[in-house]
Amino acid sequence: MKQVFAKPKALNDEIMHYCPGCGHGVAHRLVAEALDHYDITGRTVGVAPVGCSVLMYDYFNCDIIEAPHGRAPAVATGMKRSRSDLIVFAYQGDGDLASIGLAEIVHAANRGENITVIFINNTVYGMTGGQMAPTTLLGQKTTTSPYGRNFNTDGYPIRMAEMLAPLEGTTYVARMSLDKPVNILKARKSVFKAFEMQINNVGFSFVELLTICPTNWGMDSMESIKRIQDEMIPYFPLGVFKEKETEDYI
Amino acid sequence: MYYDVFISGFGGQGILLAGQLLAEAAMEKGLNVTFFPSYGVEMRGGTARCTVVMSDNEIGSPIVDNPRCVIAMNQPSLVRYQESTPPGGLLIVNSSLANLDDVKRQDIEVHGVPMSELAVELGNARLSNMVALGAFARLSGSISSDEIAGALEAVISERNRSLIPLNERAIMEGVRYAGGK
Amino acid sequence: MTEQKRILVKGNEAVGMGAIRAGCLYYFGYPITPQNEIPEFMSRELPRHDGEFVQAESELASINMVLGASAVGVRSMTSSSSPGISLMQEGLSYLAGQELPAVVINVVRCGPGLGGIATSQGDYFQAVKGGGHGDYRVITLAPASVQEMYDHTILAFDLADRYRNPTMVLADAVLGQMQEPIFEHGDVPPEPRKHWTLTGAANRPARHLKSLYLKEGELEAHNRMLQEKYREIQKHEVRFEEYDVDDAQLVVAAFGTSARIARTAVSRAREKGLKVGLFRPVTVFPFPGMRLCSLSERVKKFLVVEMNTGQMVEDVRLNVKGDTEVEFYGRPGGAIPTPVEVLTQIERHY
């Protein structure tokens, strides 16, 4: 029988600890497919964040280091500057990247570090139990915004892709959604592009992925997916915000 | 042999360069030496100070309570540091910028040298630090003016090499003045 | 060693020279007085050696850049002064937990808070007791001369690699800013082979560097393994220096710049006929406690001199025999004890 679908080689057989419906599984898969596609698993080092995906080293067949909370872009910088032949990617959640690690992501982007950052935006702190994230939408109830996020006291949800795209140092910035197959295929293309940018030494590439967190949203998977479409995408529009060609830099 | 000297003045008078030159000369002479300068925000305040310790033995403290010689390159330094040199110590004052009438000590050797004026006569007021070192060499006996001049090449930056002869002249002017008085 | 020329350099520059001599080609740092000559030196020299200099956005970032560089197997370092070192404590804890070698230079200034840029030894506790969260130790060297700023930087890389542990050179503003003649030694111990680095899982299973251990008992075992390593370090790496302790009735104990000042005071006390010696810990972690303990069988009185309100004195008290008197003299907040002050204390307690 002809095999038409398989697990990417860059992923191992470990059973993922993520909650039912969690978006990390799909996001991991897209990264793994990119590693397979470019055949770079053997020269790739991943940087895991603090958050649910801290355990990503259990699932990938590439070398992975754990970074302190928010510092993944700094760790990735140290790696890439010291061994420019390695492919280095950071995989970060919204608390990690957009809150405690805001300085690190902005400056790594601004320096144009030749690394790839995959940013998982599910509008909530997952690992710690559903607290308010910098990306939590206005009115969204979390365990630390029990009356709904209020801009008077909590400020507004941060749009990271829009923040990073204008920086001269970034070469590829996109926001994609993992809510339905057509969008997942677009996201896949984006993740591939981001790695391709690094392989071609073009510079800093960033892909934001809107994902669901049914557990902390208190919804089932279908309701969660609908929330991405009804609430998240209107505030976090999808698209490629910046794409520079290799030639721009030569 | 052990000798310590404290040099103090305004930022821009070349205090640190003088200290460094002295330290370099002492090293080239084969002595042990420490040079401890003022730095950072202290310098933004407009004062510059440094301590140089020279010895043919291992040097303990780079910090000195009572330096055998104080070189006061301006009035505030004279007022503030004349007390620190011990009885029998040496105080060399830039009499162009400090008033010798304000010297209170009777138990030390005091020499006024119009360093700034002598420097201007040589063509550049910034040579006053070299005049000071010449006077110091003559009066302290710790190191010779030739040894100091010999170290100029090591501390003066590449682009200012052409100024070495002028600096040498300033050192000799300090020697001449200190010897003559 | 062949006849070599001495060169007059600043302590901070000696650190940079030692680092490059040790093969460190990757420097990550953030400006702070009184150590700016280190990043300035590295930014000037590393490009000439095909290395990389990155001015990080913060000390949080610089220590984590070092963590990344270390993970891929190169020698790298950062330097800072007290407030910046406080920011690095998180990273130091991770480095220790992940068993990554790294060299951190602390040119200590006075605190607490913004404090000032004058010299201090107020970071002793932070350096030798771990500093960040969790149960770990940082190998800590305490230079007392510009030559040692150079030598200890080289030694720090060697120790860090051999024990896979962060290593700190605990200097201070006087050591960073002063100039002394140094020899640039030729000998650098060979870099040990690193079989744990993240260089791509090409012909081997994937490697992970982590400090998260969630399974029952795993983290306790990891901690016990770390403690075993620290015991090994304590067994093999203690370094100290002594002057005139053989017949001493009173021994002054001091590290770093304080030891230099005390050395002058001790010499003057000897000139006055007082039987006084000096004990200088060269490593402050591992602390030379065993030697102090054996010294205290004969020496009944110690005077600890520090540029703080009493930190190393606690380690001295912990290690000497019970009936030994341990006196303390310290100047905090940027004040420097002078040789005359220390001599006065020696005479008072003799």
PDB file of N, CA, C and O in Angstrom, chain A residues 131-155:
ATOM      1  N   GLN A 131      -3.424  32.410  33.161  1.00  0.00           N
ATOM      2  CA  GLN A 131      -3.385  33.821  33.549  1.00  0.00           C
ATOM      3  C   GLN A 131      -3.393  34.735  32.316  1.00  0.00           C
ATOM      4  O   GLN A 131      -3.183  34.285  31.186  1.00  0.00           O
ATOM      5  N   MET A 132      -3.581  36.013  32.568  1.00  0.00           N
ATOM      6  CA  MET A 132      -3.622  36.996  31.485  1.00  0.00           C
ATOM      7  C   MET A 132      -2.243  37.115  30.822  1.00  0.00           C
ATOM      8  O   MET A 132      -1.221  37.224  31.506  1.00  0.00           O
ATOM      9  N   ALA A 133      -2.248  37.110  29.510  1.00  0.00           N
ATOM     10  CA  ALA A 133      -1.013  37.274  28.734  1.00  0.00           C
ATOM     11  C   ALA A 133      -1.010  38.670  28.120  1.00  0.00           C
ATOM     12  O   ALA A 133      -2.043  39.344  28.091  1.00  0.00           O
ATOM     13  N   PRO A 134       0.131  39.121  27.599  1.00  0.00           N
ATOM     14  CA  PRO A 134       0.145  40.426  26.932  1.00  0.00           C
ATOM     15  C   PRO A 134      -0.747  40.436  25.689  1.00  0.00           C
ATOM     16  O   PRO A 134      -1.124  41.503  25.213  1.00  0.00           O
ATOM     17  N   THR A 135      -1.070  39.234  25.195  1.00  0.00           N
ATOM     18  CA  THR A 135      -1.908  39.133  23.995  1.00  0.00           C
ATOM     19  C   THR A 135      -3.376  38.849  24.338  1.00  0.00           C
ATOM     20  O   THR A 135      -4.202  38.739  23.418  1.00  0.00           O
ATOM     21  N   THR A 136      -3.688  38.706  25.608  1.00  0.00           N
ATOM     22  CA  THR A 136      -5.087  38.472  26.009  1.00  0.00           C
ATOM     23  C   THR A 136      -5.974  39.586  25.448  1.00  0.00           C
ATOM     24  O   THR A 136      -5.634  40.774  25.537  1.00  0.00           O
ATOM     25  N   LEU A 137      -7.097  39.182  24.841  1.00  0.00           N
ATOM     26  CA  LEU A 137      -7.968  40.171  24.196  1.00  0.00           C
ATOM     27  C   LEU A 137      -8.761  40.967  25.230  1.00  0.00           C
ATOM     28  O   LEU A 137      -8.993  40.491  26.345  1.00  0.00           O
ATOM     29  N   LEU A 138      -9.170  42.171  24.851  1.00  0.00           N
ATOM     30  CA  LEU A 138      -9.987  42.996  25.750  1.00  0.00           C
ATOM     31  C   LEU A 138     -11.266  42.236  26.092  1.00  0.00           C
ATOM     32  O   LEU A 138     -11.900  41.636  25.215  1.00  0.00           O
ATOM     33  N   GLY A 139     -11.599  42.254  27.356  1.00  0.00           N
ATOM     34  CA  GLY A 139     -12.806  41.563  27.801  1.00  0.00           C
ATOM     35  C   GLY A 139     -12.595  40.090  28.097  1.00  0.00           C
ATOM     36  O   GLY A 139     -13.430  39.457  28.744  1.00  0.00           O
ATOM     37  N   GLN A 140     -11.462  39.548  27.648  1.00  0.00           N
ATOM     38  CA  GLN A 140     -11.215  38.113  27.869  1.00  0.00           C
ATOM     39  C   GLN A 140     -10.980  37.826  29.343  1.00  0.00           C
ATOM     40  O   GLN A 140     -10.188  38.496  30.005  1.00  0.00           O
ATOM     41  N   LYS A 141     -11.729  36.824  29.849  1.00  0.00           N
ATOM     42  CA  LYS A 141     -11.566  36.454  31.254  1.00  0.00           C
ATOM     43  C   LYS A 141     -10.459  35.427  31.402  1.00  0.00           C
ATOM     44  O   LYS A 141     -10.433  34.421  30.694  1.00  0.00           O
ATOM     45  N   THR A 142      -9.567  35.707  32.310  1.00  0.00           N
ATOM     46  CA  THR A 142      -8.509  34.743  32.641  1.00  0.00           C
ATOM     47  C   THR A 142      -8.442  34.681  34.155  1.00  0.00           C
ATOM     48  O   THR A 142      -9.166  35.416  34.841  1.00  0.00           O
ATOM     49  N   THR A 143      -7.553  33.860  34.678  1.00  0.00           N
ATOM     50  CA  THR A 143      -7.503  33.730  36.143  1.00  0.00           C
ATOM     51  C   THR A 143      -6.939  34.986  36.809  1.00  0.00           C
ATOM     52  O   THR A 143      -7.096  35.163  38.009  1.00  0.00           O
ATOM     53  N   THR A 144      -6.283  35.845  36.049  1.00  0.00           N
ATOM     54  CA  THR A 144      -5.831  37.116  36.637  1.00  0.00           C
ATOM     55  C   THR A 144      -6.524  38.323  36.001  1.00  0.00           C
ATOM     56  O   THR A 144      -6.168  39.469  36.290  1.00  0.00           O
ATOM     57  N   SER A 145      -7.489  38.046  35.146  1.00  0.00           N
ATOM     58  CA  SER A 145      -8.391  39.113  34.685  1.00  0.00           C
ATOM     59  C   SER A 145      -9.809  38.554  34.796  1.00  0.00           C
ATOM     60  O   SER A 145     -10.494  38.369  33.790  1.00  0.00           O
ATOM     61  N   PRO A 146     -10.215  38.267  36.034  1.00  0.00           N
ATOM     62  CA  PRO A 146     -11.483  37.539  36.229  1.00  0.00           C
ATOM     63  C   PRO A 146     -12.698  38.321  35.750  1.00  0.00           C
ATOM     64  O   PRO A 146     -13.747  37.740  35.500  1.00  0.00           O
ATOM     65  N   TYR A 147     -12.564  39.639  35.622  1.00  0.00           N
ATOM     66  CA  TYR A 147     -13.690  40.440  35.138  1.00  0.00           C
ATOM     67  C   TYR A 147     -13.513  40.811  33.670  1.00  0.00           C
ATOM     68  O   TYR A 147     -14.222  41.671  33.145  1.00  0.00           O
ATOM     69  N   GLY A 148     -12.548  40.209  33.053  1.00  0.00           N
ATOM     70  CA  GLY A 148     -12.253  40.514  31.657  1.00  0.00           C
ATOM     71  C   GLY A 148     -11.136  41.537  31.564  1.00  0.00           C
ATOM     72  O   GLY A 148     -11.008  42.433  32.408  1.00  0.00           O
ATOM     73  N   ARG A 149     -10.296  41.396  30.557  1.00  0.00           N
ATOM     74  CA  ARG A 149      -9.180  42.342  30.410  1.00  0.00           C
ATOM     75  C   ARG A 149      -9.736  43.747  30.159  1.00  0.00           C
ATOM     76  O   ARG A 149     -10.565  43.955  29.280  1.00  0.00           O
ATOM     77  N   ASN A 150      -9.248  44.681  30.951  1.00  0.00           N
ATOM     78  CA  ASN A 150      -9.727  46.059  30.892  1.00  0.00           C
ATOM     79  C   ASN A 150      -8.551  46.945  30.498  1.00  0.00           C
ATOM     80  O   ASN A 150      -7.516  46.956  31.176  1.00  0.00           O
ATOM     81  N   PHE A 151      -8.725  47.712  29.423  1.00  0.00           N
ATOM     82  CA  PHE A 151      -7.564  48.485  28.948  1.00  0.00           C
ATOM     83  C   PHE A 151      -7.125  49.555  29.936  1.00  0.00           C
ATOM     84  O   PHE A 151      -5.981  49.980  29.944  1.00  0.00           O
ATOM     85  N   ASN A 152      -8.073  49.992  30.825  1.00  0.00           N
ATOM     86  CA  ASN A 152      -7.684  50.993  31.818  1.00  0.00           C
ATOM     87  C   ASN A 152      -6.645  50.464  32.793  1.00  0.00           C
ATOM     88  O   ASN A 152      -5.770  51.199  33.234  1.00  0.00           O
ATOM     89  N   THR A 153      -6.781  49.200  33.133  1.00  0.00           N
ATOM     90  CA  THR A 153      -5.876  48.639  34.134  1.00  0.00           C
ATOM     91  C   THR A 153      -4.857  47.685  33.537  1.00  0.00           C
ATOM     92  O   THR A 153      -3.783  47.501  34.105  1.00  0.00           O
ATOM     93  N   ASP A 154      -5.189  47.083  32.414  1.00  0.00           N
ATOM     94  CA  ASP A 154      -4.323  46.025  31.877  1.00  0.00           C
ATOM     95  C   ASP A 154      -3.670  46.389  30.549  1.00  0.00           C
ATOM     96  O   ASP A 154      -2.862  45.613  30.042  1.00  0.00           O
ATOM     97  N   GLY A 155      -4.030  47.539  29.995  1.00  0.00           N
ATOM     98  CA  GLY A 155      -3.489  47.884  28.680  1.00  0.00           C
ATOM     99  C   GLY A 155      -4.123  47.036  27.590  1.00  0.00           C
ATOM    100  O   GLY A 155      -5.067  46.277  27.831  1.00  0.00           O
TER     101      GLY A 155
END
